[in-house]
mmCIF file of C-alpha atoms in Angstrom:
data_model
loop_
_atom_site.group_PDB
_atom_site.id
_atom_site.type_symbol
_atom_site.label_atom_id
_atom_site.label_comp_id
_atom_site.label_asym_id
_atom_site.label_seq_id
_atom_site.Cartn_x
_atom_site.Cartn_y
_atom_site.Cartn_z
ATOM 1 C CA MET Z 193 0.000 0.000 0.000
ATOM 2 C CA TYR Z 194 1.380 3.397 -1.003
ATOM 3 C CA THR Z 195 1.841 6.163 1.565
ATOM 4 C CA ASP Z 196 -1.052 8.276 0.251
ATOM 5 C CA GLN Z 197 -3.363 5.248 0.211
ATOM 6 C CA ARG Z 198 -2.400 4.369 3.782
ATOM 7 C CA ARG Z 199 -3.103 7.896 4.985
ATOM 8 C CA GLU Z 200 -6.466 8.014 3.241
ATOM 9 C CA LYS Z 201 -7.322 4.698 4.918
ATOM 10 C CA ILE Z 202 -6.476 6.206 8.303
ATOM 11 C CA LEU Z 203 -8.795 9.157 7.614
ATOM 12 C CA SER Z 204 -11.496 6.775 6.404
ATOM 13 C CA LEU Z 205 -11.250 4.788 9.641
ATOM 14 C CA LEU Z 206 -11.526 8.013 11.629
ATOM 15 C CA GLN Z 207 -14.746 8.890 9.860
ATOM 16 C CA GLU Z 208 -16.153 5.517 10.905
ATOM 17 C CA GLN Z 209 -15.005 5.352 14.540
ATOM 18 C CA GLU Z 210 -13.874 8.867 15.577
ATOM 19 C CA SER Z 211 -10.586 7.668 17.109
ATOM 20 C CA VAL Z 212 -7.736 5.329 16.176
ATOM 21 C CA SER Z 213 -4.731 3.895 18.011
ATOM 22 C CA VAL Z 214 -1.191 3.282 16.813
ATOM 23 C CA ASN Z 215 -1.464 -0.383 17.826
ATOM 24 C CA GLY Z 216 -4.758 -0.857 15.996
ATOM 25 C CA LEU Z 217 -3.517 0.825 12.818
ATOM 26 C CA THR Z 218 -0.347 -1.260 12.892
ATOM 27 C CA GLU Z 219 -2.448 -4.428 12.755
ATOM 28 C CA VAL Z 220 -4.949 -3.173 10.172
ATOM 29 C CA LEU Z 221 -2.374 -1.692 7.783
ATOM 30 C CA ASN Z 222 0.392 -4.232 8.437
ATOM 31 C CA VAL Z 223 3.159 -1.662 8.860
ATOM 32 C CA SER Z 224 5.460 -0.690 11.719
ATOM 33 C CA ARG Z 225 4.519 1.529 14.641
ATOM 34 C CA ALA Z 226 7.134 4.050 13.461
ATOM 35 C CA THR Z 227 5.413 4.277 10.066
ATOM 36 C CA ILE Z 228 2.009 4.808 11.689
ATOM 37 C CA ARG Z 229 3.398 7.500 13.976
ATOM 38 C CA SER Z 230 4.921 9.248 10.956
ATOM 39 C CA ASP Z 231 1.573 9.105 9.126
ATOM 40 C CA LEU Z 232 -0.338 10.451 12.124
ATOM 41 C CA ASN Z 233 2.154 13.274 12.612
ATOM 42 C CA TYR Z 234 1.898 14.226 8.930
ATOM 43 C CA LEU Z 235 -1.915 14.223 8.991
ATOM 44 C CA SER Z 236 -1.933 16.194 12.246
ATOM 45 C CA LYS Z 237 0.453 18.786 10.811
ATOM 46 C CA ASN Z 238 -1.996 19.293 7.933
ATOM 47 C CA ASN Z 239 -4.975 19.624 10.320
ATOM 48 C CA LEU Z 240 -6.620 16.421 9.078
ATOM 49 C CA LEU Z 241 -6.715 14.832 12.553
ATOM 50 C CA ILE Z 242 -5.795 15.600 16.160
ATOM 51 C CA ARG Z 243 -2.839 13.665 17.554
ATOM 52 C CA THR Z 244 -3.356 12.045 20.950
ATOM 53 C CA HIS Z 245 -1.204 9.891 23.208
ATOM 54 C CA GLY Z 246 -1.141 6.526 21.477
ATOM 55 C CA GLY Z 247 -3.266 7.507 18.499
ATOM 56 C CA ALA Z 248 -5.499 10.231 17.043
ATOM 57 C CA ILE Z 249 -9.045 11.567 17.021
ATOM 58 C CA ARG Z 250 -11.169 13.180 14.340
ATOM 59 C CA SER Z 251 -10.542 16.894 13.698
ATOM 60 C CA LYS Z 252 -12.859 19.740 12.784
ATOM 61 C CA GLU Z 253 -11.105 19.901 9.412
ATOM 62 C CA ASP Z 254 -12.114 16.282 8.843
ATOM 63 C CA GLU Z 255 -15.769 17.190 9.388
ATOM 64 C CA THR Z 256 -15.389 19.980 6.837
ATOM 65 C CA LEU Z 257 -13.770 17.577 4.395
ATOM 66 C CA LYS Z 258 -16.713 15.183 4.600
ATOM 67 C CA ILE Z 259 -19.073 18.031 3.722
ATOM 68 C CA ASP Z 260 -16.841 19.237 0.898
ATOM 69 C CA LYS Z 261 -16.894 15.802 -0.723
ATOM 70 C CA ASN Z 262 -20.563 16.410 -1.559
ATOM 71 C CA TYR Z 263 -20.487 18.128 -4.940
ATOM 72 C CA ASP Z 264 -23.852 19.885 -4.564
ATOM 73 C CA ILE Z 265 -22.631 21.572 -1.385
ATOM 74 C CA ARG Z 266 -19.146 22.258 -2.723
ATOM 75 C CA LYS Z 267 -20.275 23.972 -5.923
ATOM 76 C CA GLN Z 268 -22.122 26.640 -3.931
ATOM 77 C CA LYS Z 269 -19.054 27.644 -1.907
ATOM 78 C CA ASN Z 270 -17.264 30.841 -2.964
ATOM 79 C CA ILE Z 271 -19.409 31.022 -6.098
ATOM 80 C CA ASP Z 272 -18.505 34.672 -6.783
ATOM 81 C CA LYS Z 273 -14.806 33.844 -6.735
ATOM 82 C CA LYS Z 274 -15.310 30.849 -9.026
ATOM 83 C CA THR Z 275 -17.299 32.924 -11.505
ATOM 84 C CA GLN Z 276 -14.597 35.582 -11.561
ATOM 85 C CA ILE Z 277 -11.932 32.950 -12.190
ATOM 86 C CA ALA Z 278 -13.988 31.287 -14.934
ATOM 87 C CA LYS Z 279 -14.374 34.592 -16.791
ATOM 88 C CA LYS Z 280 -10.605 35.041 -16.820
ATOM 89 C CA ALA Z 281 -10.063 31.452 -17.954
ATOM 90 C CA LEU Z 282 -12.469 31.765 -20.895
ATOM 91 C CA ALA Z 283 -10.038 34.188 -22.562
ATOM 92 C CA TYR Z 284 -7.482 31.361 -22.805
ATOM 93 C CA ILE Z 285 -9.695 29.175 -24.993
ATOM 94 C CA GLN Z 286 -9.560 29.567 -28.767
ATOM 95 C CA PRO Z 287 -12.085 28.295 -31.371
ATOM 96 C CA GLY Z 288 -11.348 24.816 -32.660
ATOM 97 C CA GLU Z 289 -9.274 23.712 -29.674
ATOM 98 C CA CYS Z 290 -9.451 20.421 -27.803
ATOM 99 C CA ILE Z 291 -9.529 21.094 -24.068
ATOM 100 C CA VAL Z 292 -9.891 19.076 -20.892
ATOM 101 C CA LEU Z 293 -12.076 20.201 -17.980
ATOM 102 C CA ASP Z 294 -11.767 18.315 -14.711
ATOM 103 C CA ALA Z 295 -14.764 17.568 -12.490
ATOM 104 C CA SER Z 296 -14.255 20.549 -10.174
ATOM 105 C CA SER Z 297 -16.991 23.044 -9.406
ATOM 106 C CA THR Z 298 -14.777 25.867 -10.714
ATOM 107 C CA CYS Z 299 -14.415 24.141 -14.082
ATOM 108 C CA TYR Z 300 -18.190 23.712 -14.075
ATOM 109 C CA GLU Z 301 -18.499 27.509 -13.896
ATOM 110 C CA LEU Z 302 -16.139 27.714 -16.882
ATOM 111 C CA ALA Z 303 -18.300 25.153 -18.701
ATOM 112 C CA LYS Z 304 -21.352 27.374 -18.174
ATOM 113 C CA LEU Z 305 -19.560 30.269 -19.869
ATOM 114 C CA ILE Z 306 -18.457 28.033 -22.743
ATOM 115 C CA ASP Z 307 -22.043 26.895 -23.202
ATOM 116 C CA GLN Z 308 -23.167 30.521 -23.495
ATOM 117 C CA SER Z 309 -20.457 31.355 -26.027
ATOM 118 C CA ASP Z 310 -20.133 30.660 -29.764
ATOM 119 C CA LEU Z 311 -16.938 28.647 -29.337
ATOM 120 C CA LYS Z 312 -16.617 25.443 -31.350
ATOM 121 C CA LEU Z 313 -14.587 23.007 -29.284
ATOM 122 C CA THR Z 314 -13.853 19.414 -28.437
ATOM 123 C CA ILE Z 315 -14.144 18.979 -24.675
ATOM 124 C CA LEU Z 316 -12.986 16.002 -22.641
ATOM 125 C CA THR Z 317 -14.144 15.832 -19.036
ATOM 126 C CA ASN Z 318 -14.500 13.471 -16.109
ATOM 127 C CA GLY Z 319 -17.223 15.755 -14.719
ATOM 128 C CA ILE Z 320 -20.669 14.181 -15.013
ATOM 129 C CA ARG Z 321 -22.500 17.486 -14.513
ATOM 130 C CA THR Z 322 -20.164 19.233 -16.938
ATOM 131 C CA ALA Z 323 -20.808 16.668 -19.671
ATOM 132 C CA SER Z 324 -24.550 16.816 -19.053
ATOM 133 C CA LEU Z 325 -24.549 20.611 -19.277
ATOM 134 C CA LEU Z 326 -22.620 20.769 -22.553
ATOM 135 C CA LYS Z 327 -23.964 17.756 -24.447
ATOM 136 C CA GLU Z 328 -26.859 19.633 -26.085
ATOM 137 C CA ASN Z 329 -24.631 22.385 -27.506
ATOM 138 C CA PHE Z 330 -24.163 21.703 -31.227
ATOM 139 C CA ASN Z 331 -20.921 23.721 -31.298
ATOM 140 C CA LEU Z 332 -19.297 21.273 -28.915
ATOM 141 C CA THR Z 333 -18.071 17.711 -29.170
ATOM 142 C CA VAL Z 334 -18.202 16.403 -25.606
ATOM 143 C CA ILE Z 335 -16.338 13.272 -24.532
ATOM 144 C CA LEU Z 336 -16.904 11.867 -21.039
ATOM 145 C CA ILE Z 337 -13.806 10.114 -19.711
ATOM 146 C CA GLY Z 338 -14.764 6.639 -18.514
ATOM 147 C CA GLY Z 339 -14.342 5.273 -15.017
ATOM 148 C CA VAL Z 340 -16.075 4.643 -11.709
ATOM 149 C CA VAL Z 341 -18.950 6.781 -10.395
ATOM 150 C CA LYS Z 342 -19.525 6.924 -6.627
ATOM 151 C CA GLY Z 343 -21.940 8.549 -4.196
ATOM 152 C CA SER Z 344 -22.452 12.304 -4.202
ATOM 153 C CA SER Z 345 -19.342 12.970 -6.284
ATOM 154 C CA ASN Z 346 -19.602 14.661 -9.677
ATOM 155 C CA ALA Z 347 -16.436 12.937 -10.846
ATOM 156 C CA VAL Z 348 -15.728 9.851 -12.883
ATOM 157 C CA GLU Z 349 -12.824 8.317 -10.958
ATOM 158 C CA GLY Z 350 -9.876 6.136 -11.895
ATOM 159 C CA ILE Z 351 -7.802 5.770 -15.039
ATOM 160 C CA LEU Z 352 -9.966 3.376 -17.060
ATOM 161 C CA GLY Z 353 -10.565 6.092 -19.650
ATOM 162 C CA ILE Z 354 -7.040 7.445 -19.800
ATOM 163 C CA GLU Z 355 -6.376 6.045 -23.287
ATOM 164 C CA ILE Z 356 -8.764 8.547 -24.868
ATOM 165 C CA LEU Z 357 -6.548 11.373 -23.608
ATOM 166 C CA LYS Z 358 -3.574 9.846 -25.399
ATOM 167 C CA LYS Z 359 -5.416 9.509 -28.713
ATOM 168 C CA LEU Z 360 -6.479 13.145 -29.065
ATOM 169 C CA ASN Z 361 -4.364 16.246 -29.655
ATOM 170 C CA ILE Z 362 -5.168 18.136 -26.476
ATOM 171 C CA ASP Z 363 -4.398 21.846 -26.300
ATOM 172 C CA THR Z 364 -5.033 22.788 -22.666
ATOM 173 C CA LEU Z 365 -6.095 21.194 -19.399
ATOM 174 C CA PHE Z 366 -8.142 23.319 -16.997
ATOM 175 C CA THR Z 367 -8.069 21.950 -13.465
ATOM 176 C CA SER Z 368 -8.764 22.958 -9.887
ATOM 177 C CA ALA Z 369 -7.816 21.477 -6.506
ATOM 178 C CA TYR Z 370 -8.961 21.197 -2.926
ATOM 179 C CA ALA Z 371 -5.772 22.931 -1.788
ATOM 180 C CA ILE Z 372 -2.562 24.542 -2.999
ATOM 181 C CA SER Z 373 0.731 25.093 -1.220
ATOM 182 C CA SER Z 374 4.091 26.397 -2.339
ATOM 183 C CA SER Z 375 5.804 23.186 -1.211
ATOM 184 C CA GLU Z 376 3.318 20.506 -2.299
ATOM 185 C CA GLY Z 377 1.601 22.160 -5.276
ATOM 186 C CA LEU Z 378 -1.993 21.163 -6.120
ATOM 187 C CA SER Z 379 -3.539 18.498 -3.886
ATOM 188 C CA ASP Z 380 -6.888 16.784 -3.460
ATOM 189 C CA PHE Z 381 -8.639 14.336 -1.136
ATOM 190 C CA ASN Z 382 -9.752 11.602 -3.559
ATOM 191 C CA LEU Z 383 -6.837 9.332 -4.438
ATOM 192 C CA TYR Z 384 -8.548 7.819 -7.468
ATOM 193 C CA GLU Z 385 -9.375 11.206 -8.967
ATOM 194 C CA VAL Z 386 -5.876 12.414 -8.089
ATOM 195 C CA GLU Z 387 -4.406 9.566 -10.129
ATOM 196 C CA LEU Z 388 -6.470 10.620 -13.162
ATOM 197 C CA LYS Z 389 -5.476 14.265 -12.699
ATOM 198 C CA LYS Z 390 -1.808 13.294 -12.569
ATOM 199 C CA ARG Z 391 -2.178 11.608 -15.954
ATOM 200 C CA MET Z 392 -4.057 14.614 -17.343
ATOM 201 C CA VAL Z 393 -1.221 16.935 -16.313
ATOM 202 C CA GLU Z 394 1.365 14.603 -17.830
ATOM 203 C CA ILE Z 395 -0.455 14.353 -21.165
ATOM 204 C CA ALA Z 396 -1.678 17.928 -21.670
ATOM 205 C CA PRO Z 397 0.927 20.285 -23.200
ATOM 206 C CA HIS Z 398 -0.496 23.203 -21.198
ATOM 207 C CA THR Z 399 -2.129 23.145 -17.758
ATOM 208 C CA ILE Z 400 -4.043 26.101 -16.340
ATOM 209 C CA ALA Z 401 -5.049 25.873 -12.675
ATOM 210 C CA LEU Z 402 -8.213 27.623 -11.459
ATOM 211 C CA ILE Z 403 -7.779 28.157 -7.708
ATOM 212 C CA ASP Z 404 -9.755 30.547 -5.533
ATOM 213 C CA SER Z 405 -7.998 32.526 -2.813
ATOM 214 C CA THR Z 406 -9.423 30.456 0.080
ATOM 215 C CA LYS Z 407 -7.403 27.390 -1.003
ATOM 216 C CA PHE Z 408 -3.898 28.888 -0.762
ATOM 217 C CA GLU Z 409 -1.308 27.669 1.751
ATOM 218 C CA LYS Z 410 -3.303 24.527 2.498
ATOM 219 C CA LYS Z 411 -2.670 20.830 1.840
ATOM 220 C CA SER Z 412 -4.832 17.813 1.185
ATOM 221 C CA ILE Z 413 -4.031 14.101 1.108
ATOM 222 C CA ALA Z 414 -2.333 13.669 -2.270
ATOM 223 C CA THR Z 415 -0.534 15.956 -4.732
ATOM 224 C CA PHE Z 416 -1.294 15.751 -8.456
ATOM 225 C CA ALA Z 417 0.699 18.693 -9.852
ATOM 226 C CA LYS Z 418 3.698 20.747 -8.803
ATOM 227 C CA LEU Z 419 3.726 24.482 -9.443
ATOM 228 C CA ASN Z 420 6.373 24.176 -12.156
ATOM 229 C CA GLN Z 421 4.016 21.926 -14.143
ATOM 230 C CA LEU Z 422 1.524 24.769 -14.530
ATOM 231 C CA GLU Z 423 1.417 27.144 -17.463
ATOM 232 C CA LEU Z 424 -0.717 29.613 -15.546
ATOM 233 C CA LEU Z 425 -2.503 29.943 -12.202
ATOM 234 C CA ILE Z 426 -5.750 31.917 -12.281
ATOM 235 C CA THR Z 427 -7.244 33.147 -9.021
ATOM 236 C CA ASP Z 428 -9.612 35.870 -7.784
ATOM 237 C CA ASP Z 429 -8.882 39.414 -6.629
ATOM 238 C CA GLN Z 430 -9.015 38.490 -2.925
ATOM 239 C CA LEU Z 431 -5.605 36.822 -2.876
ATOM 240 C CA LEU Z 432 -3.263 38.792 -0.646
ATOM 241 C CA ASP Z 433 -0.398 40.504 -2.496
ATOM 242 C CA GLU Z 434 2.245 38.986 -0.235
ATOM 243 C CA VAL Z 435 0.928 35.480 -0.935
ATOM 244 C CA LYS Z 436 0.712 36.176 -4.667
ATOM 245 C CA LYS Z 437 4.312 37.417 -4.787
ATOM 246 C CA TYR Z 438 5.465 34.282 -2.966
ATOM 247 C CA TYR Z 439 3.886 31.996 -5.574
ATOM 248 C CA GLU Z 440 5.009 34.099 -8.528
ATOM 249 C CA ASN Z 441 8.519 32.760 -7.989
ATOM 250 C CA ASP Z 442 7.283 29.437 -9.404
ATOM 251 C CA VAL Z 443 4.288 30.165 -11.645
ATOM 252 C CA GLU Z 444 2.615 33.055 -13.446
ATOM 253 C CA ILE Z 445 -0.503 34.210 -11.611
ATOM 254 C CA LEU Z 446 -3.431 36.034 -13.137
#
């Protein structure tokens, strides 16, 4: 089991039973106590659990994460910021291009603007709502990336449909994330969607990240893109200047 998978399992167990012990996790995950302690310390440092003597308990951030996994709730958060970002991003799409939109709520706002435009495009997406929104637009060829669909998520997960990305001449990937940090880059909480996003970033010649100002200097479970893999980072006008200057050492910010 990879490190990220092990840490997601720990968080999953916490959602089920509210507390975990080092001894119990050692048996369940079949790794050493030192490894479990390292995992718990990492997750505690990123406010994903609260470290206790001999184990950990669920954190307030974990409760927020469970809510944020519900797409219908998530897409209503910071809607003004997402709309502002989407308007900026639309200017980076040219007629006739083949683009990729991930399943994020920010990319959904961009999809709404595309639908209202006269742009003729080929659009690949793992966003179920995004594909449903755009499928009736005769100017657009919409391709839904195949994979697993679960629960309240809007995303098709996994890499079952990755081959379609390799067969088409993609121009630009537009993606968002649960969190961004200068050290870890773009990170998210769903390991299966993260794996697909990693492949998207690898395949697309240009990647534009759409990240609202509330997500900066935070981390989630797994990283899918480093800052130097981004062509451009688009955010809203609420990002503090000192934070913006810090990130501009690694990526252009709009």
